[in-house]
Structures are given as structure tokens and as C-alpha cells.
Short mmCIF file of C-alpha atoms in Angstrom, two decimals:
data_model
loop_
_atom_site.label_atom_id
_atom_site.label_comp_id
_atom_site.label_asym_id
_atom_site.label_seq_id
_atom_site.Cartn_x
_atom_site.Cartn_y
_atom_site.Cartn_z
CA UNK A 1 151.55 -181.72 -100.75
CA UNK A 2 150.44 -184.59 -99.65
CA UNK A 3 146.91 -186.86 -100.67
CA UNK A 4 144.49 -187.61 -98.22
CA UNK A 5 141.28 -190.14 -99.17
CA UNK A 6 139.10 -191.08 -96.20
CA UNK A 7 137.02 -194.73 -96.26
CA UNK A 8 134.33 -194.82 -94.36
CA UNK A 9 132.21 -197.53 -93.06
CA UNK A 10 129.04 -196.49 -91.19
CA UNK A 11 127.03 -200.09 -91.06
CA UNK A 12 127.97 -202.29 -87.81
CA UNK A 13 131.38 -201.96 -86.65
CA UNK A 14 132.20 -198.62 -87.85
CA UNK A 15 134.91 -197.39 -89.20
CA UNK A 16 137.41 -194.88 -90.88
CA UNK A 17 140.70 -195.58 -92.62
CA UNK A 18 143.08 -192.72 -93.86
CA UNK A 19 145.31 -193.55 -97.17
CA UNK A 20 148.35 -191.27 -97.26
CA UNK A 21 149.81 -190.98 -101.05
CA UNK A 22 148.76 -194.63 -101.53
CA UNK A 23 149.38 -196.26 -98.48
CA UNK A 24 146.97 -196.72 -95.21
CA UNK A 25 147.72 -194.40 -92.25
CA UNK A 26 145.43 -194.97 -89.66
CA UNK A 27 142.56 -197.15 -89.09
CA UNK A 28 140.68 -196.21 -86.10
CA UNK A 29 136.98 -198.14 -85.49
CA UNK A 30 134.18 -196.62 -83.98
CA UNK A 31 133.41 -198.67 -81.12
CA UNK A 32 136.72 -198.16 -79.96
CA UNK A 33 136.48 -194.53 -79.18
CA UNK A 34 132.20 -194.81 -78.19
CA UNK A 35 132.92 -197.95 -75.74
CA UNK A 36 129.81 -199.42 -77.94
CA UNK A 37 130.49 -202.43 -78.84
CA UNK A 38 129.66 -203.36 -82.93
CA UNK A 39 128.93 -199.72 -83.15
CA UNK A 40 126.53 -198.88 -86.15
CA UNK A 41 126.22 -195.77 -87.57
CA UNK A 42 128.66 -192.89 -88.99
CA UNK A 43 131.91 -193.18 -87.31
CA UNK A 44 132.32 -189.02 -85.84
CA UNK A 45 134.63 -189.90 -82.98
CA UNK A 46 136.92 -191.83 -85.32
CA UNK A 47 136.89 -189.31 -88.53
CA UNK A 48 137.39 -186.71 -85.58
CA UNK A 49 139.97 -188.66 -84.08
CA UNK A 50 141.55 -188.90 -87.45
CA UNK A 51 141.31 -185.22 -88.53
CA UNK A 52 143.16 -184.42 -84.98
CA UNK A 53 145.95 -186.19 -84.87
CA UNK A 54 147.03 -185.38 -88.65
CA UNK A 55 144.96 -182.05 -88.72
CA UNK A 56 143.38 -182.62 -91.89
CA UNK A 57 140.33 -180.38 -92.68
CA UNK A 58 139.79 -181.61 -96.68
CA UNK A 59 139.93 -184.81 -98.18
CA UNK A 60 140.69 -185.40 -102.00
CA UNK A 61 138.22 -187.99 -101.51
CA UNK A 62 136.29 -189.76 -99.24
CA UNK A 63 135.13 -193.57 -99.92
CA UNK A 64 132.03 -194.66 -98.83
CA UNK A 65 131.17 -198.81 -98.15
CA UNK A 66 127.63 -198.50 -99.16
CA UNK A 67 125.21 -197.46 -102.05
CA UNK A 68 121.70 -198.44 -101.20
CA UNK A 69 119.88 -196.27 -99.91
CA UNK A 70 116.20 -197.29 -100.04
CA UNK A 71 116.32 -201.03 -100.74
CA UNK A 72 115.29 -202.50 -97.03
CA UNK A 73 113.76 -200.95 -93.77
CA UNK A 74 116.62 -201.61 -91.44
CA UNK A 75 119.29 -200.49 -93.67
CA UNK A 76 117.09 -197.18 -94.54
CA UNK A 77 116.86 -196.55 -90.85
CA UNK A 78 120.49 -196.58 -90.19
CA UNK A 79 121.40 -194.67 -92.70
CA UNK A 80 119.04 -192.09 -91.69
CA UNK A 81 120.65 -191.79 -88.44
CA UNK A 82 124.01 -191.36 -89.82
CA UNK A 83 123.25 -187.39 -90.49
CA UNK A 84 122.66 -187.02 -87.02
CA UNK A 85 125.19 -185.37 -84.98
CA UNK A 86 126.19 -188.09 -82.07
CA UNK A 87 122.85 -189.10 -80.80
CA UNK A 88 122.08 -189.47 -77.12
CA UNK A 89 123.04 -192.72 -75.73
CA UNK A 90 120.01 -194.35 -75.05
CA UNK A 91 119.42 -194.40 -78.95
CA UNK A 92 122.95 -196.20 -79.35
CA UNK A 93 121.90 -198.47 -76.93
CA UNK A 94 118.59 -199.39 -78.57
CA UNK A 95 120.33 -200.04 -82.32
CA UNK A 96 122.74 -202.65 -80.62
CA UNK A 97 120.12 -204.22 -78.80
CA UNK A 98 118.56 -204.05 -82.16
CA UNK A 99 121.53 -205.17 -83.67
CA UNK A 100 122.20 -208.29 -81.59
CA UNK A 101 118.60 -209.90 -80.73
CA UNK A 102 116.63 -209.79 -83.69
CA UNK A 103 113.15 -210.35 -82.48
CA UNK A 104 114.09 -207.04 -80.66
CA UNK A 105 114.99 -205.35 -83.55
CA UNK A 106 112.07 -206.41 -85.89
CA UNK A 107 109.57 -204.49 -82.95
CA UNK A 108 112.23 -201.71 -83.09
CA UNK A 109 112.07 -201.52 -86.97
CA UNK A 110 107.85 -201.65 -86.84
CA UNK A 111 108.10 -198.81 -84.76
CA UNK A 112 110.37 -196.64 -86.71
CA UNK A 113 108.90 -197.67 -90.25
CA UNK A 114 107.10 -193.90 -90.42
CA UNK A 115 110.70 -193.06 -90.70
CA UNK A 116 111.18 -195.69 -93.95
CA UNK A 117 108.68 -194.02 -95.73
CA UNK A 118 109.04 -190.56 -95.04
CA UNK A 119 112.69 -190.73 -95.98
CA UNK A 120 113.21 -193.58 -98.57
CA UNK A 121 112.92 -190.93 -102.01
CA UNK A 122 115.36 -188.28 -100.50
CA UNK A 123 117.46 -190.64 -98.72
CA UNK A 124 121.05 -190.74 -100.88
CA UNK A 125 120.10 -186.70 -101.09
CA UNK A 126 120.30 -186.00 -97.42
CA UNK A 127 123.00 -188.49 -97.07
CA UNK A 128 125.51 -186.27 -99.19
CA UNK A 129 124.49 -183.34 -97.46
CA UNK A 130 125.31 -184.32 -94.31
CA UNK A 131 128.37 -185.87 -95.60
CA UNK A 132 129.31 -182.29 -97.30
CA UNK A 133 128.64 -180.41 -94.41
CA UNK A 134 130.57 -182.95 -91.82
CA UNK A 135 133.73 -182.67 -94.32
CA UNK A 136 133.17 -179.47 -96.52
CA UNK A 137 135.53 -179.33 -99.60
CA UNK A 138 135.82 -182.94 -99.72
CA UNK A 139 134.61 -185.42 -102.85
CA UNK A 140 133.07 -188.45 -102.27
CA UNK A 141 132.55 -191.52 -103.93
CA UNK A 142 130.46 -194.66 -102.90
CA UNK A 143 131.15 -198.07 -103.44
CA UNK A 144 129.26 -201.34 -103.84
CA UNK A 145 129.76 -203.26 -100.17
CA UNK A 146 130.68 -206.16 -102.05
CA UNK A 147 133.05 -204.79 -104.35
CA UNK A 148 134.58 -203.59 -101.61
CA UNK A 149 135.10 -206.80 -100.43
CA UNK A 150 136.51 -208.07 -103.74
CA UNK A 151 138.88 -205.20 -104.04
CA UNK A 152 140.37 -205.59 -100.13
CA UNK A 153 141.73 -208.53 -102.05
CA UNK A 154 143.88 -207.20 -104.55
CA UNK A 155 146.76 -206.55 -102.70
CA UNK A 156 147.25 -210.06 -102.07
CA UNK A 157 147.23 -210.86 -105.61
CA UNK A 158 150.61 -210.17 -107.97
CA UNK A 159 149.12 -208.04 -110.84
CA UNK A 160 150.26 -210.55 -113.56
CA UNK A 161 147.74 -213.25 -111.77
CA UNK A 162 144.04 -213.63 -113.29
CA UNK A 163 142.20 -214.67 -110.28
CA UNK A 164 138.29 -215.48 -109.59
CA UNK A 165 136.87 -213.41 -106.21
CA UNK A 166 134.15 -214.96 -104.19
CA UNK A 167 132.68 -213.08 -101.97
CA UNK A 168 130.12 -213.74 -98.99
CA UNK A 169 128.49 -212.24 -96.33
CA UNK A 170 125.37 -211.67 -94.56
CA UNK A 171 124.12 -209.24 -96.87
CA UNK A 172 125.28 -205.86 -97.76
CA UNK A 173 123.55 -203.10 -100.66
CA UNK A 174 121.07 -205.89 -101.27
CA UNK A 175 123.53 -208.74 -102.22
CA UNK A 176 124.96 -211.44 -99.89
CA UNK A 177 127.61 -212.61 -102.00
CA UNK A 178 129.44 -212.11 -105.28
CA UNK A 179 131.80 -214.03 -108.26
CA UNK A 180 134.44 -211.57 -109.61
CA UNK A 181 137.11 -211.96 -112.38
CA UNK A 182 140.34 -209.84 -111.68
CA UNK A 183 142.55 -209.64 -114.67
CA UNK A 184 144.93 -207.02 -115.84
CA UNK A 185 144.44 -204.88 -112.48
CA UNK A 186 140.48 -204.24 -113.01
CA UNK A 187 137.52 -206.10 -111.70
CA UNK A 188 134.82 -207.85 -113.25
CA UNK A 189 131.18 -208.87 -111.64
CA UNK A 190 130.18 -212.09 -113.42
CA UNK A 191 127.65 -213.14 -110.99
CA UNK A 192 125.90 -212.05 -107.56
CA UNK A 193 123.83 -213.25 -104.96
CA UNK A 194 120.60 -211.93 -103.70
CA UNK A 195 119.99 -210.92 -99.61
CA UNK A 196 117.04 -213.35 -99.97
CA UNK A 197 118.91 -215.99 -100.51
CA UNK A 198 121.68 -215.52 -98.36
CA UNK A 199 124.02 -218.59 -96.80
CA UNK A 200 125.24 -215.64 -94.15
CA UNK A 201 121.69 -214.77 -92.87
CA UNK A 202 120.96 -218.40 -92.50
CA UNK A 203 124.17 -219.29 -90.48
CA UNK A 204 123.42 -215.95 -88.53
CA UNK A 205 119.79 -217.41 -87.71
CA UNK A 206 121.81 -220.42 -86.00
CA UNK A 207 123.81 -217.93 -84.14
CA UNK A 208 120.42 -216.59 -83.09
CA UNK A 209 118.77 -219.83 -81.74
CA UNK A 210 121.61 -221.02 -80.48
CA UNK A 211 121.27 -218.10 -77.79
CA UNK A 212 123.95 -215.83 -79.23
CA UNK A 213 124.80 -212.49 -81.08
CA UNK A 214 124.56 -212.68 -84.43
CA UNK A 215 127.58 -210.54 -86.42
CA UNK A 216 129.81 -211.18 -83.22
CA UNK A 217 129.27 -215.09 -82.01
CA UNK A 218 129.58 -217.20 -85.29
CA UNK A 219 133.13 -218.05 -84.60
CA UNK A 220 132.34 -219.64 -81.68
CA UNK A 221 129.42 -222.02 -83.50
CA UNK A 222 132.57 -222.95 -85.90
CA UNK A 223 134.20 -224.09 -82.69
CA UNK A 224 131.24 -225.65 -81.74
CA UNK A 225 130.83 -227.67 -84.94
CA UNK A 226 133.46 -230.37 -84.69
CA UNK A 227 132.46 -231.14 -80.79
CA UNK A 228 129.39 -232.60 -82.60
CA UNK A 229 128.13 -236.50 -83.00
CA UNK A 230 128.34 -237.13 -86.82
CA UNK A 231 124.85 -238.82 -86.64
CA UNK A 232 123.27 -236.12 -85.37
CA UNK A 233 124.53 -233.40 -86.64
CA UNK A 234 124.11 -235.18 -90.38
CA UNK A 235 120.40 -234.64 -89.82
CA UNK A 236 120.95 -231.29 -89.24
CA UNK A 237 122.84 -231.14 -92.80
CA UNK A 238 120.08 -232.81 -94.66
CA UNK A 239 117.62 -230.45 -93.55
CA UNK A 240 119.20 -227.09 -93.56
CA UNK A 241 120.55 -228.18 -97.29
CA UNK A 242 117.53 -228.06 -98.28
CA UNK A 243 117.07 -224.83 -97.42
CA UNK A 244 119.91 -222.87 -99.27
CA UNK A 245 121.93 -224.52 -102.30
CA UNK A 246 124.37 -223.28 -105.10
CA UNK A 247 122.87 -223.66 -108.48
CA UNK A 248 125.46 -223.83 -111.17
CA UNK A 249 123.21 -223.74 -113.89
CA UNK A 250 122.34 -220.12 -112.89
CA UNK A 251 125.79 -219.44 -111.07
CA UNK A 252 123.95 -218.05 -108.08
CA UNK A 253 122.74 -218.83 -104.75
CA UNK A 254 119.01 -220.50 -104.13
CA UNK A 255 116.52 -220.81 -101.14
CA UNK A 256 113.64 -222.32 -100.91
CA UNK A 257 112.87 -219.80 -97.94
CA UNK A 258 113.37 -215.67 -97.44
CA UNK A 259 116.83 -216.13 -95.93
CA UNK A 260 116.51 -212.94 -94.13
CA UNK A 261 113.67 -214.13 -92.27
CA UNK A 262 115.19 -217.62 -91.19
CA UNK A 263 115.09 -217.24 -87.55
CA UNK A 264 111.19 -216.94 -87.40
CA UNK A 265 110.99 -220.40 -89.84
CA UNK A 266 114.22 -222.23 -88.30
CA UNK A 267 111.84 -222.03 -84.62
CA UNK A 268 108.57 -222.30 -86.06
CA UNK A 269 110.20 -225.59 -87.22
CA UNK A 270 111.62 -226.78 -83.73
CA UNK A 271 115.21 -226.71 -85.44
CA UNK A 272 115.69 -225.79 -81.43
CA UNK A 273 114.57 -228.74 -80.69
CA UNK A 274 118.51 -230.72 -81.59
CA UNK A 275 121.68 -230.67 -80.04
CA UNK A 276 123.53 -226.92 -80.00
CA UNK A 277 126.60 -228.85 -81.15
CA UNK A 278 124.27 -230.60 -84.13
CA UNK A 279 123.37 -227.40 -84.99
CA UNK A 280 126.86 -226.28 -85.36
CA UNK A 281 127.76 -229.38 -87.50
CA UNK A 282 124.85 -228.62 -89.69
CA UNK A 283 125.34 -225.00 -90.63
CA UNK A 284 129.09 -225.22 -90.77
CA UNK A 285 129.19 -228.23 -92.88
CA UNK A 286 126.87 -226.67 -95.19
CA UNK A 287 128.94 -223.31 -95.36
CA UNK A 288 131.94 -225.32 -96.34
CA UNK A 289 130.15 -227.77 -99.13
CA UNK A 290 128.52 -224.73 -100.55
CA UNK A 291 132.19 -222.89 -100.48
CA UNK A 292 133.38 -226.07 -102.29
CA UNK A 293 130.70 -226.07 -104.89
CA UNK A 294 131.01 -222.31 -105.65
CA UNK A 295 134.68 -222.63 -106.07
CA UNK A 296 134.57 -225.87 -108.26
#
């Protein structure tokens, strides 16, 4: 008889991918099948869609991206909705409005924080309920966002090969990036970075002055970058690298502001006052010399 395991991705653009003895099946995302684009939230249609077309009732397990459950507001909120059977569509609607202009979302997130505290003790608790009554029969197991990234790496690496992982992001279960050893076919977290200090958030904060959608747009303020006059966009770089820095005493990422509150400072200091294409230099160059150090 066949093995079924079920991953499962329920923050934005979500997702479900179906292994097979081993190998991936199917991969079938969210926003796909809901026509809403960067769909948060548990992926039903999808895990439906999945279930149909190989008519699979029970999983030997299903993989969860995600183990915080209590650590921030927004993330709280989200996962709250996920044990809600497919919400009406003007709530979809809010969460990527949410999702894409932040000032939006932070009103959104004032107004819903009798939610945060009501549910923040039982949260993981209500979370496997649903879970067990969406997919009864099933196990589940629920792993670190960021050493999920780490791992989607492994396949590219021959087994013999000891290899460092970085990993980077926005933020995910509190951390924004990570520094991994993989030797002998196991994994080993030697050092992570905090939310709060986050490179991601701060790049995503460009994307947000810059008049864009943050988690969709920042390929296009790469693009941007090179259009840039050096001159200008260097004193873009000297100010935003004072901002966020790799410290290789500690091995970790610094700040000398709350990263996930950048927006609000990167206005409040008329960073929208320069060039769009300066501000593209400065945030990409500082991506890629922080890259550099890290990897060094």
C-alpha cells in the first residue's frame, strides 16, 4: 500500500504538497483554486483538491510549516482563522488588503487584538483540533519555518558533501534567518536571527514606500536597483547600513531599530524623500554585502 504525507503551508501563499513513497506528487497552491491572490490561511480547496483527484481520506502524516503559535499578533490572528471552515469572502479580502498595505493591516490587527488575547494560551490546542477533525486518522508533525527552508535544500546537496545553510526571510516562527551545518544527512542550527532584526522586513519596508506590495513586488525593486546613479543611491547605502548589520562576533543579525516596524521610521525619516531607483540601490546593495559577510 502505498504512503501518503501531506505538507502544508497555511501563512501567505498557501499551499499543500503530497509525497508519494518518497517522492512529490502534486503541489497545488491555494490561490490558485480561491482566485486570491497571496492567499493566507489553511489551504481547504487545495488539500480538497488533493484528496479528490487521488482519493485519499488518511495521511501517514501531515507536515506542518509553522510552530508558533502565540509569539506575535498578526501571526496569532491568522492562525486563528485557519480552523475556520472557508470564510466568507469579504474576510479574504480584508487579510490581503491586510497583507499587502501595511498601515492597513496594523488598524486591521488593533481591531482584532480581543482575538490575540482571548486565544493566545489555547492557540496550538485548537489548532490540532481543527487539524484532526479536517483530516481524521491522520498524524501530524510541525516544523520550524526556517528549518524548512534549510531542509528544501538537501536535495541539491550529494549526501557525502558537508555544507553550511543560510537562510533568510522576512520572518517566520519568530526568526528571520538562520546558519545551519548539514553533515552526514542531518541538520544542525548553529545560529539564528531574530524577527526584530530582520534584513527581509527592512527590504520589505522599501517595497512599501516605494508604493508597492510587500511579499509580491521586491523583485521588481532588484530590477530597479541597477537603473540607479551610484552617487545617489551610495547615500542611500550609508544610511540604511546603519540600520541593520551582520555581527560576526555574535554570528547573528543586528539593528539599531525594531525591523518589523521599519516602514513607520523609514517615513518618519523622509527616506521618501530620494530617488525610487536610489532606494533600490540602497537596499539591494545592502542585501548583497550583508549576504557576502554572512557567507565569509
Amino acid at each position: 500500500m502505498s504512503e501518503y504525507i501531506l505538507g502544508i503551508h497555511f501563512g501567505h501563499d498557501s499551499t499543500a504538497v503530497l509525497m508519494k513513497d518518497g517522492a512529490i506528487v502534486e503541489a497545488m497552491s491555494e490561490e490558485r483554486l480561491s482566485r486570491q491572490k497571496k492567499h493566507v490561511g489553511y489551504p481547504h480547496l487545495a488539500v480538497t483538491y488533493i484528496q479528490d483527484k487521488y482519493k485519499i481520506d488518511t495521511f501517514k502524516n501531515v507536515i506542518i510549516d509553522g510552530v508558533e503559535f502565540g509569539g506575535h499578533i498578526f501571526e496569532t490572528l491568522e492562525s486563528n482563522r485557519i480552523y475556520r471552515a472557508k470564510g466568507p469572502k469579504n474576510e479574504y479580502f480584508i487579510r490581503a488588503i491586510g497583507a499587502r498595505f501595511p498601515f492597513i493591516g496594523e488598524v486591521y490587527r488593533i481591531i482584532d487584538i480581543s482575538r490575540f488575547f482571548k486565544n493566545i494560551v489555547n492557540m496550538e490546542t485548537k489548532t490540532r483540533k481543527y487539524l484532526a477533525e479536517l483530516l481524521p486518522g491522520s498524524t501530524f508533525s510541525f516544523i520550524h519555518h526556517h528549518y524548512a527552508h534549510a531542509w528544501a535544500t538537501v536535495p541539491f546537496i550529494p549526501d557525502t558533501k558537508k555544507r553550511i545553510i543560510l537562510t533568510l526571510d522576512g520572518q517566520g516562527d519568530d526568526l528571520s534567518g538562520s546558519i545551519n551545518l548539514f553533515e552526514d544527512g542531518d541538520i544542525k542550527v548553529l545560529h539564528t536571527f531574530s524577527r526584530a532584526n530582520s534584513l527581509g522586513l527592512l527590504y520589505a519596508s522599501i517595497v512599501d514606500i516605494l508604493g508597492m506590495s510587500r511579499n509580491e513586488h521586491e523583485f521588481k525593486v532588484m530590477g530597479l536597483a541597477p537603473y540607479a546613479k551610484k552617487s545617489s543611491g551610495e547615500k542611500v547605502y550609508e544610511k540604511l547600513k546603519k540600520l541593520v548589520w551582520f555581527d560576526e562576533e555574535s554570528m547573528t543579525m543586528k539593528s539599531s531599530i525594531d525591523t518589523r516596524r521599519a516602514t513607520g521610521y523609514l517615513v518618519a525619516n523622509d527616506y521618501n524623500q530620494h530617488r525610487f531607483d536610489s532606494l533600490a540601490y540602497g537596499i539591494q546593495k545592502l542585501t548583497e554585502e550583508i549576504i557576502k559577510d554572512i557567507a565569509r
